[in-house]
Amino acid sequence: MAIELPRAVTRRRILEWQICTVVKVKQETNTVKTFTLEVPKWVPHQAGQHYDVRLTAPDGYQAQRSYSIASGPEQKGVIELTIERLVEGEVSTYLHDVLIVGDQVELRGPIGGYFVWEAAMGGPLLLVAGGSGIVPLMAMLRHRQASGSQVPARLLYSSRTYEDIIYRAELDQLHHDGSGMEVIHTLTRGRPLGWNSYHRRIDLQMLEEVIRPLGNGLIAYVCGPTALVEGVANGLVVLGIAAERVRTERFGPTGVT
Ligand SMILES: Cc1cc2nc3c(=O)[nH]c(=O)nc-3n(C[C@H](O)[C@H](O)[C@H](O)COP(=O)(O)OP(=O)(O)OC[C@H]3O[C@@H](n4cnc5c(N)ncnc54)[C@H](O)[C@@H]3O)c2cc1C
């Protein structure tokens, strides 16, 4: 007879700290790297969830930050974390400047149950990202593709420059895969010659144009710097999207959402 564990016990087991090994490091842009980590007690996550990373210095000092899972749940045994190096950042500079393949790091997760999307939830899906806010949304897009979902989806992605676009090649590929997924870029600090998409901060007019083909029944996920997230969430409500259909995640300082 199968014994069902009480929810609290299951949760405690999942949230144990684990020693994970870096198996791959990929430079995504000048300031962003993706770390692939082998997780010994890997459990399937939901796209949009995050892990906590804990660093411990030889004198016992510890620093802890949250990082969204970039990989989809279909990629088993490992997780990918895509991390932007902040110039004065305590943890992100260490991860970028010190961590190499074969190193070990403490992780716990997956964490979070609100900012998540599964193919079974349907759509249409509106994803809006600023900078590294693309990470949890990329997990959703990877899950959408791996599960064969045809839910209509549009990603509006704001980056500083063309070179700062994270996952550029993969996003191009998703845009052209014929599954009903469209990527719309906007660049806020300069654009290459011949750029024919948006080149300003996200505003109400841009949002209106991007959501129009999806209709009012869309589910929105918005992630990035606080100002972008608040502006977009308020804008969507002004445009007639019910507030409960708009989920937000802020990558604020020191891990506060
Ligand atoms: C749920 C969640 C998921 C996250 N996922 C990711 C992710 O996938 N990739 C990623 O790169 N980051 C992500 N973050 C942000 C991450 O947790 C850290 O806040 C970030 O890496 C900075 O940590 P640090 O120790 O390098 O900088 P700190 O030493 O904490 O801060 C250094 C300086 O940078 C400022 N600062 C801190 N965080 C940010 C930020 N996010 N943007 C701009 N300025 C900041 C601080 O105010 C301070 O001035 C996530 C945050 C949350 C809450």
XYZ file of C-alpha atoms and ligand atoms in Angstrom:
310
model
C 0.000 0.000 0.000
C 1.387 3.417 -0.951
C 1.941 5.723 2.024
C 1.332 9.404 1.364
C 3.710 11.730 3.208
C 2.149 14.736 4.939
C 2.747 17.899 2.854
C 4.999 19.490 5.488
C 7.369 16.498 5.456
C 7.613 16.525 1.660
C 8.308 20.252 1.716
C 11.084 19.925 4.313
C 12.807 17.235 2.272
C 12.707 19.299 -0.914
C 14.104 22.380 0.809
C 17.218 20.705 2.214
C 20.496 22.379 1.262
C 22.370 20.223 -1.239
C 25.933 20.314 -2.504
C 25.692 20.703 -6.287
C 28.441 20.533 -8.895
C 28.996 22.976 -11.736
C 29.084 20.928 -14.953
C 29.000 23.740 -17.531
C 29.466 27.498 -17.690
C 28.251 29.450 -20.719
C 28.918 33.140 -21.363
C 25.565 34.504 -22.601
C 26.444 38.214 -22.911
C 29.278 40.417 -21.586
C 27.702 40.450 -18.123
C 25.614 37.277 -18.010
C 26.608 33.631 -17.592
C 24.572 30.429 -17.413
C 25.731 27.832 -14.888
C 24.558 24.239 -15.321
C 24.521 22.459 -11.971
C 24.167 18.785 -11.231
C 21.656 18.435 -8.399
C 22.011 15.111 -6.506
C 18.431 15.092 -5.157
C 16.890 16.664 -8.250
C 13.094 16.913 -8.261
C 10.967 18.255 -11.143
C 10.297 21.965 -10.809
C 7.586 24.176 -12.246
C 8.696 26.740 -14.812
C 9.082 30.047 -12.952
C 10.393 28.625 -9.678
C 13.798 29.486 -8.212
C 16.596 28.022 -6.129
C 18.476 29.684 -3.282
C 22.269 29.738 -3.548
C 24.317 29.880 -0.319
C 28.006 30.774 -0.184
C 30.075 30.152 2.957
C 33.463 31.842 3.539
C 36.277 30.045 5.422
C 35.452 32.162 8.540
C 31.807 30.954 8.466
C 30.307 34.136 6.949
C 27.385 33.224 4.701
C 25.606 35.033 1.860
C 22.437 33.776 0.212
C 20.572 34.868 -2.949
C 17.670 33.569 -5.053
C 18.100 32.620 -8.718
C 15.338 31.575 -11.103
C 15.632 28.248 -12.850
C 16.290 28.832 -16.547
C 15.925 25.234 -17.668
C 12.602 23.510 -18.188
C 11.472 20.661 -15.914
C 12.032 18.249 -18.814
C 15.824 18.630 -18.371
C 16.367 16.092 -15.621
C 19.130 15.842 -13.012
C 20.495 19.321 -13.613
C 19.292 22.895 -13.407
C 20.498 25.963 -15.246
C 20.861 29.313 -13.503
C 21.465 32.423 -15.622
C 23.099 35.135 -13.573
C 23.891 38.767 -14.304
C 27.139 40.126 -12.832
C 26.372 43.292 -10.863
C 29.467 45.499 -10.502
C 29.149 45.902 -6.718
C 27.331 42.608 -6.192
C 28.560 40.366 -3.407
C 27.274 37.017 -4.673
C 26.960 37.555 -8.454
C 30.611 38.721 -8.760
C 31.805 35.648 -6.856
C 29.772 33.302 -9.070
C 31.058 35.017 -12.235
C 34.685 35.541 -11.282
C 35.451 32.424 -9.225
C 33.080 29.558 -10.047
C 34.335 27.121 -12.705
C 33.385 23.643 -13.930
C 33.924 21.050 -11.186
C 33.322 23.529 -8.321
C 30.644 22.830 -5.750
C 27.995 25.187 -4.412
C 25.128 24.862 -1.932
C 21.591 25.096 -3.325
C 18.086 24.596 -2.039
C 14.858 24.411 -3.987
C 12.778 24.433 -6.063
C 10.962 27.313 -4.355
C 7.831 29.305 -5.255
C 4.280 28.441 -6.194
C 2.763 31.668 -7.518
C 4.972 32.837 -10.389
C 4.745 29.506 -12.222
C 3.280 28.316 -15.484
C 2.533 24.786 -16.661
C 1.254 23.870 -20.115
C -1.960 22.554 -18.532
C -2.764 26.105 -17.329
C -3.251 27.138 -20.972
C -3.189 30.729 -22.154
C -2.961 32.843 -24.230
C 0.324 33.717 -22.621
C 1.838 37.191 -22.385
C 5.403 37.276 -21.059
C 7.109 40.592 -20.349
C 10.739 40.750 -19.255
C 13.368 43.361 -18.518
C 17.045 42.286 -18.571
C 17.730 39.150 -16.504
C 13.973 39.015 -15.783
C 13.867 36.845 -18.918
C 15.201 33.848 -16.912
C 11.983 32.391 -15.390
C 10.096 33.267 -18.586
C 12.663 31.312 -20.597
C 11.929 28.283 -18.408
C 8.236 28.729 -19.312
C 9.049 28.947 -23.032
C 11.343 25.913 -22.855
C 8.626 23.979 -21.023
C 6.038 25.132 -23.577
C 8.218 23.858 -26.419
C 9.236 20.569 -24.736
C 5.620 19.740 -23.841
C 4.454 20.408 -27.414
C 2.077 23.129 -26.230
C 0.513 25.265 -28.971
C -0.843 27.879 -26.535
C -0.510 31.270 -28.278
C 2.325 33.183 -26.608
C 3.990 36.563 -27.030
C 7.165 37.681 -25.296
C 7.918 41.388 -24.996
C 11.569 41.626 -23.965
C 13.280 44.887 -23.009
C 17.081 44.970 -23.161
C 19.565 47.829 -22.999
C 21.330 47.040 -26.284
C 21.258 44.311 -28.941
C 24.367 42.735 -27.366
C 22.593 42.583 -23.975
C 19.780 40.336 -25.266
C 20.083 37.094 -23.282
C 19.293 33.820 -25.160
C 19.117 35.811 -28.449
C 19.664 32.866 -30.798
C 17.289 30.551 -28.949
C 14.581 33.226 -28.854
C 14.968 33.713 -32.623
C 14.569 29.979 -33.101
C 11.442 29.857 -30.896
C 9.978 32.818 -32.791
C 10.281 30.901 -36.054
C 9.294 27.397 -34.906
C 5.692 27.728 -36.119
C 4.129 26.917 -32.730
C 2.356 30.240 -32.247
C 5.115 31.907 -30.232
C 6.275 35.440 -31.032
C 9.179 37.424 -29.614
C 9.035 41.210 -29.693
C 12.179 43.054 -28.631
C 12.616 46.605 -27.439
C 16.036 48.222 -26.926
C 16.379 51.129 -24.508
C 19.987 52.286 -25.106
C 20.897 52.332 -28.764
C 20.089 49.974 -31.606
C 21.989 48.427 -34.490
C 21.661 49.726 -38.034
C 18.486 48.382 -39.659
C 16.758 47.561 -36.320
C 13.043 47.446 -37.114
C 11.507 46.716 -33.717
C 10.779 48.949 -30.724
C 13.592 51.108 -29.330
C 12.231 52.759 -26.193
C 11.123 51.797 -22.699
C 7.901 49.816 -22.484
C 4.916 52.171 -22.451
C 1.143 51.867 -22.654
C 1.014 52.172 -26.444
C 3.596 49.406 -26.863
C 1.731 47.154 -24.428
C -1.542 47.783 -26.214
C 0.000 46.828 -29.567
C 1.651 43.698 -28.154
C -1.404 42.340 -26.316
C -3.975 43.121 -29.029
C -3.668 39.747 -30.876
C -3.985 37.821 -27.567
C -7.322 39.264 -26.374
C -8.384 40.094 -22.808
C -8.365 36.485 -21.566
C -4.577 36.287 -21.495
C -2.425 35.239 -18.529
C 0.515 37.608 -18.001
C 3.876 36.998 -16.324
C 6.052 40.060 -15.788
C 9.596 39.883 -14.428
C 12.508 42.291 -14.106
C 13.512 45.455 -12.254
C 10.856 46.801 -9.880
C 10.060 49.939 -11.935
C 9.470 47.913 -15.119
C 7.345 45.320 -13.333
C 5.133 47.926 -11.654
C 4.764 50.005 -14.835
C 3.799 46.994 -16.943
C 1.439 45.483 -14.357
C -0.387 48.806 -13.918
C -0.470 49.310 -17.684
C -2.065 45.917 -18.277
C -4.798 46.663 -15.765
C -5.430 50.042 -17.432
C -5.762 48.151 -20.738
C -8.522 45.985 -19.276
C -6.637 42.869 -18.136
C -8.000 41.613 -14.798
C -5.383 42.099 -12.041
C -5.624 38.439 -11.007
C -4.440 37.444 -14.485
C -1.186 39.399 -14.048
C 1.588 37.670 -12.070
C 4.756 39.555 -11.219
C 8.242 38.831 -9.924
C 10.739 41.542 -8.969
C 14.479 40.867 -9.009
C 15.004 43.462 -6.268
C 18.188 44.055 -4.273
C 19.216 41.332 -1.777
C 16.585 38.859 -2.942
C 13.477 40.744 -1.801
C 10.598 40.117 -4.221
C 12.933 35.195 -6.820
C 14.179 35.845 -7.374
C 14.776 35.315 -8.507
C 15.933 35.897 -9.023
N 16.477 35.372 -10.156
C 17.575 35.934 -10.700
C 18.133 35.407 -11.915
O 17.623 34.443 -12.503
N 19.256 36.010 -12.407
C 19.839 37.088 -11.793
O 20.864 37.581 -12.290
N 19.324 37.612 -10.639
C 18.221 37.052 -10.087
N 17.704 37.560 -8.908
C 18.438 38.624 -8.198
C 19.460 37.963 -7.247
O 18.782 37.278 -6.194
C 20.421 38.960 -6.575
O 19.646 39.987 -5.982
C 21.421 39.572 -7.547
O 22.241 38.559 -8.144
C 22.343 40.565 -6.791
O 23.024 39.893 -5.776
P 24.507 40.358 -5.406
O 24.882 39.682 -4.140
O 25.414 40.209 -6.563
O 24.336 41.923 -5.150
P 24.148 42.655 -3.725
O 25.473 42.623 -3.006
O 22.946 42.111 -3.043
O 23.822 44.125 -4.197
C 24.821 44.948 -4.852
C 24.211 46.219 -5.368
O 23.312 45.930 -6.450
C 21.967 46.314 -6.138
N 21.139 45.199 -6.614
C 20.911 44.018 -5.994
N 20.147 43.208 -6.757
C 19.902 43.865 -7.890
C 19.226 43.541 -9.086
N 18.589 42.363 -9.262
N 19.223 44.469 -10.072
C 19.856 45.653 -9.933
N 20.528 46.017 -8.815
C 20.546 45.144 -7.810
C 21.940 46.500 -4.650
O 21.006 47.478 -4.265
C 23.351 46.949 -4.354
O 23.501 48.328 -4.615
C 16.521 37.024 -8.393
C 15.914 37.565 -7.254
C 14.760 36.996 -6.757
C 14.129 37.590 -5.536
